[in-house]
Short mmCIF file of C-alpha atoms and ligand atoms in Angstrom, two decimals:
data_model
loop_
_atom_site.label_atom_id
_atom_site.label_comp_id
_atom_site.label_asym_id
_atom_site.label_seq_id
_atom_site.Cartn_x
_atom_site.Cartn_y
_atom_site.Cartn_z
CA MET M 290 18.40 -5.26 35.21
CA THR M 291 17.17 -3.05 31.99
CA THR M 292 15.96 -3.83 28.90
CA GLU M 293 18.41 -0.70 26.59
CA TYR M 294 18.09 -0.86 22.96
CA ASP M 295 19.54 1.75 21.04
CA LYS M 296 19.10 0.97 16.90
CA PHE M 297 16.00 0.80 14.91
CA TYR M 298 15.15 -2.52 13.38
CA ILE M 299 14.43 -0.87 9.77
CA GLY M 300 14.66 -2.23 6.38
CA GLY M 301 16.17 -5.93 7.80
CA GLU M 302 19.10 -4.43 9.34
CA TRP M 303 19.35 -2.87 13.11
CA ILE M 304 20.13 0.70 11.78
CA ASP M 305 21.02 4.31 14.03
CA PRO M 306 18.08 6.19 14.67
CA ALA M 307 17.89 10.04 13.03
CA SER M 308 17.79 11.57 16.43
CA ASP M 309 19.60 11.19 19.63
CA ARG M 310 15.97 11.08 21.19
CA THR M 311 15.07 8.47 23.90
CA ILE M 312 11.64 6.58 25.27
CA GLU M 313 12.44 5.95 29.14
CA VAL M 314 10.08 2.89 29.96
CA LEU M 315 9.10 2.43 33.45
CA SER M 316 7.35 -0.28 35.56
CA ALA M 317 3.73 0.64 35.78
CA SER M 318 4.06 -1.51 38.69
CA THR M 319 6.75 0.07 41.05
CA GLU M 320 7.46 3.31 38.67
CA ALA M 321 11.31 2.10 38.59
CA ARG M 322 13.11 2.68 35.08
CA ILE M 323 12.98 -0.90 33.46
CA GLY M 324 14.29 0.40 30.04
CA GLN M 325 15.17 2.82 26.96
CA VAL M 326 14.58 2.96 23.41
CA PRO M 327 15.24 5.42 20.95
CA ASP M 328 12.28 7.76 20.09
CA GLY M 329 10.89 8.01 16.26
CA ILE M 330 11.26 11.17 14.62
CA GLU M 331 9.81 11.82 11.19
CA GLU M 332 13.68 10.78 9.26
CA ASP M 333 12.92 7.13 10.94
CA VAL M 334 9.98 7.22 9.61
CA ASP M 335 10.62 8.10 6.07
CA ARG M 336 13.58 5.38 6.07
CA ALA M 337 11.33 2.93 7.39
CA VAL M 338 8.61 3.51 4.12
CA ALA M 339 11.01 3.60 1.69
CA ALA M 340 11.86 0.33 3.02
CA ALA M 341 9.00 -1.11 3.06
CA ARG M 342 8.09 0.39 -0.66
CA ARG M 343 11.21 -0.87 -1.54
CA ALA M 344 10.18 -4.52 -0.57
CA PHE M 345 6.75 -3.89 -1.93
CA ASP M 346 7.59 -2.88 -5.29
CA ASP M 347 10.64 -5.37 -6.05
CA PRO M 348 9.36 -7.32 -8.92
CA THR M 349 10.43 -10.78 -7.87
CA GLY M 350 9.70 -9.19 -4.10
CA TRP M 351 7.07 -10.68 -1.34
CA ALA M 352 4.38 -9.07 -3.14
CA HIS M 353 4.90 -11.98 -5.71
CA TRP M 354 5.52 -14.57 -3.82
CA THR M 355 3.41 -17.30 -3.78
CA PRO M 356 0.73 -17.41 -1.13
CA ALA M 357 2.19 -20.52 -0.06
CA GLU M 358 5.50 -18.93 0.10
CA ARG M 359 4.59 -16.22 2.15
CA ALA M 360 2.40 -18.73 4.13
CA ASP M 361 6.24 -20.58 4.98
CA ALA M 362 7.72 -17.27 6.51
CA MET M 363 5.11 -16.64 8.20
CA GLU M 364 4.88 -19.99 10.26
CA ARG M 365 8.97 -19.10 10.56
CA LEU M 366 8.01 -15.96 12.36
CA ALA M 367 5.67 -17.91 14.24
CA ALA M 368 8.53 -20.00 15.58
CA ALA M 369 10.59 -17.35 16.23
CA ILE M 370 7.93 -15.68 18.20
CA ASP M 371 7.22 -18.56 20.24
CA ALA M 372 10.83 -18.83 21.47
CA ARG M 373 10.17 -15.29 23.03
CA SER M 374 6.67 -15.53 23.93
CA THR M 375 7.23 -15.85 27.67
CA GLU M 376 9.63 -12.92 27.47
CA ILE M 377 7.02 -10.99 25.19
CA ALA M 378 4.23 -11.83 28.26
CA HIS M 379 7.04 -10.31 30.89
CA ARG M 380 7.75 -6.83 29.34
CA ILE M 381 4.40 -6.05 28.57
CA SER M 382 2.99 -6.50 31.70
CA ASN M 383 6.11 -4.75 33.13
CA GLN M 384 5.43 -1.78 30.70
CA ASN M 385 1.41 -1.56 31.13
CA GLY M 386 0.48 -2.99 34.12
CA MET M 387 -1.66 -6.13 32.72
CA PRO M 388 -1.61 -9.11 35.38
CA ILE M 389 0.41 -11.31 33.79
CA THR M 390 -1.92 -14.10 33.58
CA THR M 391 -3.75 -11.99 30.73
CA SER M 392 -0.39 -11.53 29.27
CA THR M 393 0.63 -15.23 29.22
CA GLY M 394 -2.78 -16.10 28.06
CA ILE M 395 -3.18 -13.51 25.23
CA GLU M 396 -0.35 -11.54 24.16
CA ALA M 397 2.09 -14.53 24.70
CA VAL M 398 -0.63 -16.79 22.18
CA PHE M 399 -2.51 -14.62 19.62
CA PRO M 400 0.32 -13.08 17.98
CA THR M 401 1.23 -16.55 16.35
CA THR M 402 -1.81 -17.84 16.36
CA LEU M 403 -2.85 -15.33 14.09
CA LEU M 404 0.32 -15.75 12.22
CA ARG M 405 -0.49 -19.50 12.01
CA PHE M 406 -4.49 -18.77 11.47
CA TYR M 407 -3.70 -15.98 8.51
CA ALA M 408 -0.90 -18.20 7.20
CA ALA M 409 -3.28 -21.41 6.42
CA VAL M 410 -6.16 -19.11 5.33
CA ALA M 411 -3.48 -17.84 2.74
CA ARG M 412 -2.87 -21.12 1.61
CA ASN M 413 -6.23 -22.37 1.01
CA ARG M 414 -7.89 -19.62 -1.25
CA GLU M 415 -7.57 -18.56 -5.11
CA GLN M 416 -5.71 -15.17 -5.82
CA GLU M 417 -8.01 -15.50 -9.00
CA GLU M 418 -11.60 -16.27 -9.59
CA HIS M 419 -13.11 -16.63 -13.10
CA ARG M 420 -16.49 -15.75 -13.24
CA ALA M 421 -18.79 -16.15 -16.50
CA GLY M 422 -19.90 -12.74 -17.83
CA MET M 423 -23.17 -11.38 -18.20
CA ILE M 424 -21.94 -9.37 -20.76
CA VAL M 425 -18.39 -10.16 -21.37
CA ARG M 426 -17.76 -13.93 -22.02
CA GLU M 427 -15.13 -13.97 -18.48
CA THR M 428 -14.18 -11.98 -16.10
CA ILE M 429 -11.12 -12.70 -14.11
CA VAL M 430 -11.52 -10.92 -10.68
CA ARG M 431 -8.16 -10.62 -9.07
CA ARG M 432 -7.10 -9.87 -5.30
CA GLU M 433 -4.24 -7.70 -5.19
CA PRO M 434 -1.95 -6.14 -2.20
CA VAL M 435 -3.16 -3.01 -1.77
CA GLY M 436 0.59 -1.74 -1.13
CA VAL M 437 2.92 -0.14 2.20
CA VAL M 438 0.55 -0.19 5.34
CA GLY M 439 1.33 2.16 8.19
CA ALA M 440 0.20 0.56 11.19
CA ILE M 441 -0.52 2.13 14.38
CA VAL M 442 -1.56 0.43 17.70
CA PRO M 443 -2.07 1.32 21.35
CA TRP M 444 -0.66 0.00 24.60
CA ASN M 445 -3.48 -1.47 26.21
CA PHE M 446 -2.24 -4.86 23.94
CA PRO M 447 0.49 -3.91 22.04
CA GLN M 448 1.27 -7.41 20.07
CA THR M 449 -2.19 -8.80 19.71
CA LEU M 450 -3.16 -5.40 18.01
CA ALA M 451 -0.04 -5.92 16.41
CA PHE M 452 -0.52 -9.15 14.59
CA LEU M 453 -4.11 -8.04 13.99
CA LYS M 454 -2.78 -6.33 11.01
CA ILE M 455 0.75 -7.88 10.46
CA GLY M 456 -0.90 -11.22 10.02
CA PRO M 457 -3.86 -10.34 7.04
CA ALA M 458 -1.30 -7.80 5.60
CA LEU M 459 1.13 -10.46 5.06
CA ALA M 460 -1.08 -12.73 3.80
CA ALA M 461 -2.23 -10.49 1.29
CA GLY M 462 1.26 -9.71 0.44
CA CYS M 463 1.76 -6.48 1.82
CA THR M 464 4.70 -4.58 3.71
CA LEU M 465 4.26 -2.84 6.43
CA VAL M 466 5.31 0.06 8.56
CA MET M 467 4.50 -0.23 12.75
CA LYS M 468 4.59 2.41 14.74
CA PRO M 469 4.44 1.19 18.45
CA SER M 470 2.96 3.53 21.31
CA PRO M 471 5.70 4.75 23.10
CA GLU M 472 3.87 3.32 26.67
CA THR M 473 4.96 -0.08 25.06
CA VAL M 474 7.98 -0.10 23.41
CA LEU M 475 10.11 -3.05 24.64
CA ASP M 476 8.17 -5.80 23.37
CA GLY M 477 8.60 -4.66 19.52
CA PHE M 478 12.09 -5.24 19.81
CA LEU M 479 11.58 -9.03 20.81
CA LEU M 480 9.07 -8.87 17.47
CA ALA M 481 12.59 -6.97 15.78
CA GLU M 482 14.48 -9.96 16.64
CA ALA M 483 12.42 -12.70 15.58
CA ILE M 484 11.43 -10.78 12.33
CA ASP M 485 15.29 -11.11 12.11
CA GLU M 486 15.77 -14.50 12.53
CA ALA M 487 12.71 -16.07 10.86
CA ARG M 488 14.62 -14.44 7.53
CA ILE M 489 11.73 -12.31 6.63
CA PRO M 490 12.81 -10.59 3.50
CA ALA M 491 14.42 -6.92 4.27
CA GLY M 492 11.79 -3.83 4.57
CA VAL M 493 8.85 -6.31 4.87
CA ILE M 494 8.13 -5.36 8.61
CA ASN M 495 9.95 -2.25 9.91
CA ILE M 496 9.11 -0.87 13.57
CA VAL M 497 9.37 2.56 14.54
CA PRO M 498 8.31 3.10 18.07
CA GLY M 499 6.81 7.16 18.81
CA GLY M 500 4.31 9.46 19.81
CA ARG M 501 1.24 10.72 17.96
CA GLU M 502 3.15 13.17 15.92
CA VAL M 503 5.18 10.47 14.31
CA GLY M 504 1.91 8.43 14.30
CA ALA M 505 0.21 11.47 12.58
CA TYR M 506 3.09 11.36 9.98
CA LEU M 507 3.10 8.10 8.93
CA VAL M 508 -0.46 8.60 8.27
CA ALA M 509 -0.05 11.33 6.03
CA HIS M 510 3.26 9.52 4.27
CA PRO M 511 3.13 9.81 0.16
CA GLN M 512 4.46 6.48 -0.06
CA VAL M 513 2.10 5.01 2.36
CA ASP M 514 -1.02 3.01 0.51
CA LYS M 515 -3.41 1.87 3.40
CA VAL M 516 -3.29 2.82 7.12
CA ALA M 517 -4.34 0.43 9.74
CA PHE M 518 -4.98 2.35 12.76
CA THR M 519 -6.50 1.08 16.37
CA GLY M 520 -6.72 3.84 19.36
CA SER M 521 -9.17 6.44 20.70
CA THR M 522 -11.69 7.42 18.73
CA ALA M 523 -10.86 10.87 18.71
CA ALA M 524 -7.03 10.10 17.30
CA GLY M 525 -9.15 7.71 15.02
CA ARG M 526 -10.92 11.16 13.68
CA GLN M 527 -8.34 12.38 13.11
CA VAL M 528 -6.58 9.78 10.87
CA ALA M 529 -9.92 9.50 9.55
CA GLU M 530 -9.68 12.94 8.09
CA THR M 531 -6.17 13.09 7.15
CA CYS M 532 -7.39 9.71 4.74
CA GLY M 533 -10.50 11.37 3.68
CA ARG M 534 -8.07 14.01 2.43
CA LEU M 535 -5.74 11.53 0.54
CA LEU M 536 -8.40 9.15 -0.32
CA ARG M 537 -6.16 6.89 1.47
CA PRO M 538 -7.98 3.33 2.58
CA VAL M 539 -8.53 2.97 6.27
CA THR M 540 -9.48 0.53 9.07
CA LEU M 541 -10.23 1.92 12.38
CA GLU M 542 -10.44 0.06 15.43
CA LEU M 543 -11.77 2.52 18.17
CA GLY M 544 -13.31 3.16 21.56
CA GLY M 545 -16.08 1.99 23.24
CA LYS M 546 -18.63 1.90 25.83
CA SER M 547 -20.47 -1.61 25.90
CA ALA M 548 -23.49 -2.74 27.46
CA ALA M 549 -24.01 -5.61 29.54
CA ILE M 550 -27.64 -6.33 29.54
CA VAL M 551 -28.43 -8.43 32.45
CA LEU M 552 -32.27 -10.03 31.97
CA ASP M 553 -34.34 -11.00 34.90
CA ASP M 554 -33.91 -14.33 34.51
CA ALA M 555 -30.04 -14.37 34.74
CA ASN M 556 -28.64 -17.06 37.37
CA PHE M 557 -24.76 -15.80 38.75
CA ASP M 558 -25.22 -18.78 40.96
CA GLU M 559 -22.48 -20.69 38.95
CA GLN M 560 -18.48 -19.63 39.57
CA THR M 561 -18.11 -20.09 35.91
CA LEU M 562 -20.61 -16.90 34.85
CA ARG M 563 -19.34 -14.52 37.77
CA GLU M 564 -15.96 -15.32 36.24
CA ASN M 565 -17.35 -14.65 32.73
CA LEU M 566 -18.81 -11.55 34.10
CA PHE M 567 -15.25 -10.38 35.36
CA VAL M 568 -13.67 -11.19 32.31
CA SER M 569 -16.41 -9.15 30.12
CA THR M 570 -15.85 -6.33 32.38
CA LEU M 571 -12.84 -5.60 33.82
CA THR M 572 -10.21 -7.78 31.73
CA ASN M 573 -6.89 -5.93 31.68
CA ASN M 574 -7.23 -3.45 34.46
CA GLY M 575 -10.50 -1.94 32.80
CA GLN M 576 -7.93 -1.43 29.75
CA THR M 577 -9.94 -3.24 27.19
CA CYS M 578 -11.80 -1.59 24.28
CA TRP M 579 -14.99 -4.44 24.20
CA LEU M 580 -15.17 -4.33 27.85
CA CYS M 581 -18.97 -3.90 29.28
CA THR M 582 -18.42 -0.87 31.27
CA ARG M 583 -21.95 -0.42 31.27
CA VAL M 584 -23.96 -2.86 33.43
CA LEU M 585 -27.94 -2.64 32.44
CA ALA M 586 -29.67 -4.29 35.17
CA PRO M 587 -33.41 -4.63 35.83
CA ARG M 588 -34.79 -2.73 38.33
CA SER M 589 -36.79 -5.65 39.82
CA ARG M 590 -33.16 -7.13 40.35
CA TYR M 591 -31.09 -3.68 40.78
CA ASP M 592 -29.71 -4.19 44.33
CA GLU M 593 -29.15 -7.65 44.08
CA ILE M 594 -27.19 -7.10 40.23
CA VAL M 595 -25.47 -3.88 42.27
CA ASP M 596 -24.65 -6.35 45.32
CA LEU M 597 -22.99 -8.75 42.69
CA ILE M 598 -21.18 -6.37 40.67
CA THR M 599 -19.98 -4.81 44.18
CA ASP M 600 -18.46 -7.86 45.00
CA MET M 601 -16.97 -8.73 42.21
CA ALA M 602 -14.78 -5.57 41.94
CA SER M 603 -14.26 -5.26 45.53
CA SER M 604 -13.04 -9.06 46.08
CA ALA M 605 -10.56 -8.44 43.07
CA THR M 606 -6.92 -9.48 44.40
CA VAL M 607 -5.06 -5.98 43.37
CA GLY M 608 -1.14 -5.72 43.12
CA ASP M 609 1.91 -6.26 41.15
CA ALA M 610 1.21 -6.96 37.39
CA LEU M 611 3.88 -9.67 37.43
CA ASP M 612 2.62 -11.60 40.61
CA PRO M 613 0.04 -14.16 39.22
CA ALA M 614 -1.90 -13.91 41.89
CA THR M 615 -3.10 -10.30 40.65
CA GLN M 616 -6.30 -9.91 39.03
CA ILE M 617 -6.23 -6.06 38.45
CA GLY M 618 -2.80 -4.51 38.09
CA PRO M 619 -2.04 -0.96 37.93
CA LEU M 620 -3.05 1.38 35.12
CA ALA M 621 -0.53 1.78 31.98
CA SER M 622 0.78 5.08 33.08
CA SER M 623 0.44 8.35 35.56
CA ARG M 624 -1.04 10.25 33.33
CA HIS M 625 -4.00 7.87 32.24
CA ARG M 626 -4.35 7.13 36.28
CA ASP M 627 -5.18 11.05 36.42
CA ARG M 628 -7.25 10.85 33.86
CA VAL M 629 -9.60 7.61 35.43
CA GLU M 630 -9.52 9.63 38.76
CA GLY M 631 -10.59 12.79 36.63
CA TYR M 632 -14.07 10.61 35.67
CA ILE M 633 -13.90 9.16 38.92
CA ALA M 634 -14.50 12.57 40.04
CA LYS M 635 -17.02 13.24 37.40
CA GLY M 636 -18.81 10.33 38.36
CA LEU M 637 -19.31 11.57 42.08
CA GLY M 638 -19.87 15.44 40.67
CA GLU M 639 -22.72 13.73 38.85
CA GLY M 640 -24.62 12.26 41.95
CA ALA M 641 -23.74 8.79 41.25
CA ARG M 642 -23.63 6.30 44.01
CA LEU M 643 -19.91 5.17 44.88
CA THR M 644 -20.79 1.01 45.88
CA THR M 645 -17.02 0.20 45.95
CA GLY M 646 -13.31 1.71 45.19
CA GLY M 647 -12.92 5.46 44.21
CA GLY M 648 -9.35 6.15 45.72
CA ARG M 649 -6.07 4.47 45.47
CA PRO M 650 -5.55 1.05 46.97
CA LYS M 651 -4.18 0.95 50.61
CA GLY M 652 -0.45 -0.20 50.78
CA LEU M 653 0.60 -0.05 47.35
CA ASP M 654 2.00 3.39 47.14
CA LYS M 655 4.45 2.95 44.24
CA GLY M 656 2.63 2.05 40.62
CA TRP M 657 -0.39 3.52 39.05
CA PHE M 658 -3.03 1.92 40.77
CA VAL M 659 -6.71 2.38 41.07
CA GLU M 660 -9.54 0.65 42.82
CA PRO M 661 -11.58 -1.38 41.53
CA THR M 662 -14.55 0.84 41.75
CA VAL M 663 -18.59 0.35 40.86
CA PHE M 664 -21.42 3.59 40.63
CA ALA M 665 -24.52 2.57 41.01
CA ASP M 666 -27.93 4.73 40.20
CA VAL M 667 -26.05 5.98 37.27
CA ASP M 668 -27.98 8.13 34.77
CA ASN M 669 -27.41 6.28 31.16
CA ASN M 670 -27.02 10.48 29.53
CA SER M 671 -24.45 10.88 32.89
CA VAL M 672 -20.55 11.13 31.59
CA ILE M 673 -19.68 8.22 33.23
CA ALA M 674 -22.26 6.14 31.32
CA GLN M 675 -21.52 8.01 27.75
CA GLU M 676 -17.50 8.29 27.62
CA GLU M 677 -15.02 5.47 27.75
CA ILE M 678 -13.26 6.06 30.83
CA PHE M 679 -10.62 2.50 30.26
CA GLY M 680 -10.13 2.07 33.54
CA PRO M 681 -11.53 -0.28 36.15
CA VAL M 682 -14.73 1.60 36.81
CA LEU M 683 -17.86 0.01 36.31
CA SER M 684 -21.54 2.03 36.16
CA VAL M 685 -24.31 0.23 37.07
CA VAL M 686 -27.95 1.75 35.33
CA ALA M 687 -31.32 0.53 35.97
CA TYR M 688 -34.08 -0.46 33.66
CA ASP M 689 -37.52 -1.47 33.27
CA SER M 690 -38.54 -3.70 30.73
CA VAL M 691 -36.30 -5.65 27.58
CA ASP M 692 -37.60 -3.01 25.29
CA ASP M 693 -36.08 -0.10 27.13
CA ALA M 694 -32.93 -2.11 28.14
CA VAL M 695 -31.95 -2.32 24.30
CA ARG M 696 -33.00 1.49 24.13
CA LEU M 697 -30.87 2.20 26.55
CA ALA M 698 -27.71 0.07 25.49
CA ASN M 699 -27.98 1.63 21.81
CA ASP M 700 -28.08 5.77 23.22
CA SER M 701 -24.66 5.39 23.35
CA ASP M 702 -22.23 7.18 20.42
CA TYR M 703 -20.48 3.80 20.34
CA GLY M 704 -20.91 0.37 19.30
CA LEU M 705 -18.10 -2.08 19.40
CA GLY M 706 -19.03 -4.99 22.39
CA GLY M 707 -21.86 -5.93 24.38
CA THR M 708 -23.44 -8.98 26.46
CA VAL M 709 -26.44 -10.05 27.12
CA TRP M 710 -26.82 -12.09 30.16
CA SER M 711 -29.52 -14.82 30.94
CA ALA M 712 -30.91 -18.55 31.91
CA ASP M 713 -32.51 -18.68 28.94
CA GLU M 714 -29.91 -18.34 25.38
CA ASP M 715 -32.50 -17.93 23.24
CA ARG M 716 -34.17 -15.30 24.72
CA ALA M 717 -30.61 -13.70 25.08
CA LEU M 718 -29.99 -14.28 21.07
CA ASP M 719 -32.91 -12.24 20.41
CA VAL M 720 -32.19 -9.51 22.51
CA ALA M 721 -28.49 -9.57 21.26
CA ARG M 722 -29.88 -9.04 17.40
CA ARG M 723 -31.51 -5.89 18.43
CA VAL M 724 -28.10 -4.02 19.73
CA GLN M 725 -26.27 -1.72 18.03
CA THR M 726 -22.44 -2.95 17.66
CA GLY M 727 -20.30 -4.87 16.09
CA THR M 728 -19.64 -7.61 18.38
CA ILE M 729 -21.94 -9.00 20.85
CA GLY M 730 -21.32 -12.50 23.07
CA LEU M 731 -23.92 -14.71 24.99
CA ASN M 732 -23.57 -15.06 28.76
CA VAL M 733 -19.70 -13.54 27.80
CA PHE M 734 -17.50 -11.90 25.87
CA LEU M 735 -14.03 -13.28 23.55
CA PRO M 736 -13.28 -12.45 20.85
CA GLU M 737 -12.84 -15.28 18.18
CA ILE M 738 -10.06 -15.86 16.08
CA ASN M 739 -12.20 -17.29 13.13
CA ALA M 740 -14.64 -14.53 13.20
CA PRO M 741 -14.64 -10.82 12.32
CA PHE M 742 -14.54 -7.67 14.45
CA GLY M 743 -15.27 -4.64 13.71
CA GLY M 744 -17.03 -1.48 15.44
CA VAL M 745 -19.77 0.61 14.03
CA LYS M 746 -20.92 4.39 15.22
CA ALA M 747 -18.00 6.13 16.66
CA SER M 748 -16.28 2.65 17.37
CA GLY M 749 -14.76 2.42 13.72
CA MET M 750 -14.55 0.99 10.57
CA GLY M 751 -13.42 -2.04 8.78
CA TYR M 752 -12.67 -5.93 10.31
CA GLU M 753 -10.18 -7.36 12.28
CA PHE M 754 -9.80 -10.91 13.25
CA GLY M 755 -11.36 -13.70 10.70
CA ALA M 756 -10.41 -14.35 7.27
CA GLU M 757 -12.50 -11.23 6.18
CA ALA M 758 -9.73 -9.28 8.09
CA ILE M 759 -7.42 -10.10 4.57
CA GLY M 760 -10.11 -8.07 2.67
CA GLY M 761 -8.66 -4.56 4.42
CA TYR M 762 -5.46 -5.36 2.71
CA GLU M 763 -6.41 -5.85 -0.72
CA HIS M 764 -7.41 -3.96 -4.13
CA LEU M 765 -10.00 -6.50 -5.71
CA LYS M 766 -9.10 -5.85 -10.11
CA THR M 767 -11.20 -7.12 -12.63
CA ILE M 768 -9.98 -8.03 -16.04
CA PHE M 769 -12.98 -8.50 -18.88
CA ARG M 770 -12.54 -11.13 -21.59
CA ARG M 771 -14.59 -10.76 -24.93
P1 NAD R 1089 -4.50 6.94 21.31
O1 NAD R 1089 -5.68 7.20 20.66
O2 NAD R 1089 -3.86 8.16 22.39
O3 NAD R 1089 -3.37 6.08 20.70
C1 NAD R 1089 -2.76 5.21 20.04
C2 NAD R 1089 -1.90 4.89 18.91
O4 NAD R 1089 -1.90 5.77 18.00
C3 NAD R 1089 -1.09 5.44 19.80
O5 NAD R 1089 0.18 4.65 18.56
C4 NAD R 1089 -0.49 6.77 19.34
O6 NAD R 1089 0.44 7.32 19.54
C5 NAD R 1089 -0.76 7.00 18.32
N1 NAD R 1089 -1.58 8.28 17.85
C6 NAD R 1089 -2.08 9.30 18.49
N2 NAD R 1089 -2.83 10.27 17.77
C7 NAD R 1089 -2.69 10.39 16.93
C8 NAD R 1089 -2.83 10.77 15.15
N3 NAD R 1089 -3.32 12.18 15.78
N4 NAD R 1089 -2.50 10.36 14.41
C9 NAD R 1089 -1.56 8.92 14.26
N5 NAD R 1089 -1.52 8.54 15.12
C10 NAD R 1089 -1.85 9.06 16.60
O7 NAD R 1089 -5.14 5.83 22.08
P2 NAD R 1089 -4.10 4.75 23.85
O8 NAD R 1089 -4.91 5.63 24.69
O9 NAD R 1089 -3.04 4.58 22.77
O10 NAD R 1089 -5.46 3.64 23.67
C11 NAD R 1089 -6.61 3.44 23.83
C12 NAD R 1089 -7.56 3.29 22.93
O11 NAD R 1089 -7.82 2.46 22.23
C13 NAD R 1089 -9.21 3.29 23.75
O12 NAD R 1089 -10.03 4.03 23.04
C14 NAD R 1089 -9.37 2.07 23.25
O13 NAD R 1089 -10.83 1.56 23.51
C15 NAD R 1089 -8.82 1.37 22.14
N6 NAD R 1089 -9.12 0.52 21.48
C16 NAD R 1089 -9.54 -0.11 20.32
C17 NAD R 1089 -9.69 -1.33 20.30
C18 NAD R 1089 -10.65 -1.82 18.92
O14 NAD R 1089 -9.98 -2.86 18.77
N7 NAD R 1089 -11.60 -1.05 18.91
C19 NAD R 1089 -8.35 -2.33 20.84
C20 NAD R 1089 -7.78 -2.09 21.45
C21 NAD R 1089 -7.77 -0.19 22.46
#
């Protein structure tokens, strides 16, 4: 059975799209056609932005509700999404190849957890702070919603990444136009059904799937007040250029090439630590922004660590994303597989030593599969150690001393995630403090709802997660009192 939609959810209604263009959705595991939705064009974006604008500018509307009223609506939306969470996970895995255990554990859970978290934050914070002045008698510092948000998300965690924007934006009092990626569109229609059912006011959240031209049009739209973008660094630079020209606030969550620094006392005897290593390096078939795809291993234990990583990759169960036994599913699209295979060819061309993988798994003739692949003897300056591959491809780089490991970790254009592995957590913490990155984990990498997440250098600007994320959707207005 396929999933078909022929209308967009814009301005609180299901309306006909402006064109008859469509997006055909294929299963990443079988390449079978699994659905079709309308493809957004500029006129659809115009209508969605106009609806978000009306909802924001309404003098008694969403932006003027009390935080508690908005929090109630967010909790209603969470309940409506909960009722669809199994189907959301299924659609996502079917589209982008995410192992069903990952989509059930993350994509089915994070949207509602984030909504409830930001609803609670909204309830518990003051909108105005009164401060005694040093020049004037008093100032009132007010938090005001920034306005209409153009939110653009990639295909790798389509719902979690959407709710990292929807949660804080709604809590702040903003309205949104969401543009999902063409690779993952079916889950967004379930979200639209949930918004409808939860009676979120018309125009507060509008959804227009479409390609990069539609994304660029939304970013530059004159009626948009803020852009929240997650995607590649190349696209992020274009978004930043537009926002720079327009002086439009922007949050950019971009690519990464994070390092796993294995210290010489790291002990992987425990099964949990080996599982943590898998989660930190290969989650979602290598299609996760923060993955530690550069493993930095001490020369004294180099062969042992290469064997460990090789064994971890070669023993992973590769298969259909919908099979609960699958640990590594297919890549999200045929075009993306070509790109990943291009990097594997580059690695071989650069003289890195392939220890496992490198090809397509036997017996999986349909679907965009790539074998989990490990390269040893990788030079940190090589293309496969410097560029984001975004597939199940790991590089093991040797280091001589802890200073050398920190230097190699920081010798990257990116700064998004990272891990340090050691039997001595204090020692790992000392090293973690020296890595130039937005986030880093000790003996595992797992983002935390309650703490900010963001990148430095080419990995982006601004924060998602944590109460801090709401600040990205607010202006601070100061009122002086004599
Ligand atoms: P992408 O940059 O090709 O596309 C991301 C989204 O932006 C899509 O919706 C796309 O249609 C749109 N888009 C592309 N070019 C655009 C432009 N010029 N203007 C406006 N919109 C545009 O990225 P992708 O391949 O879909 O996703 C993978 C990338 O996302 C990786 O680089 C990954 O690291 C990054 N990512 C980052 C984070 C983070 O939190 N830092 C999280 C997940 C993914």
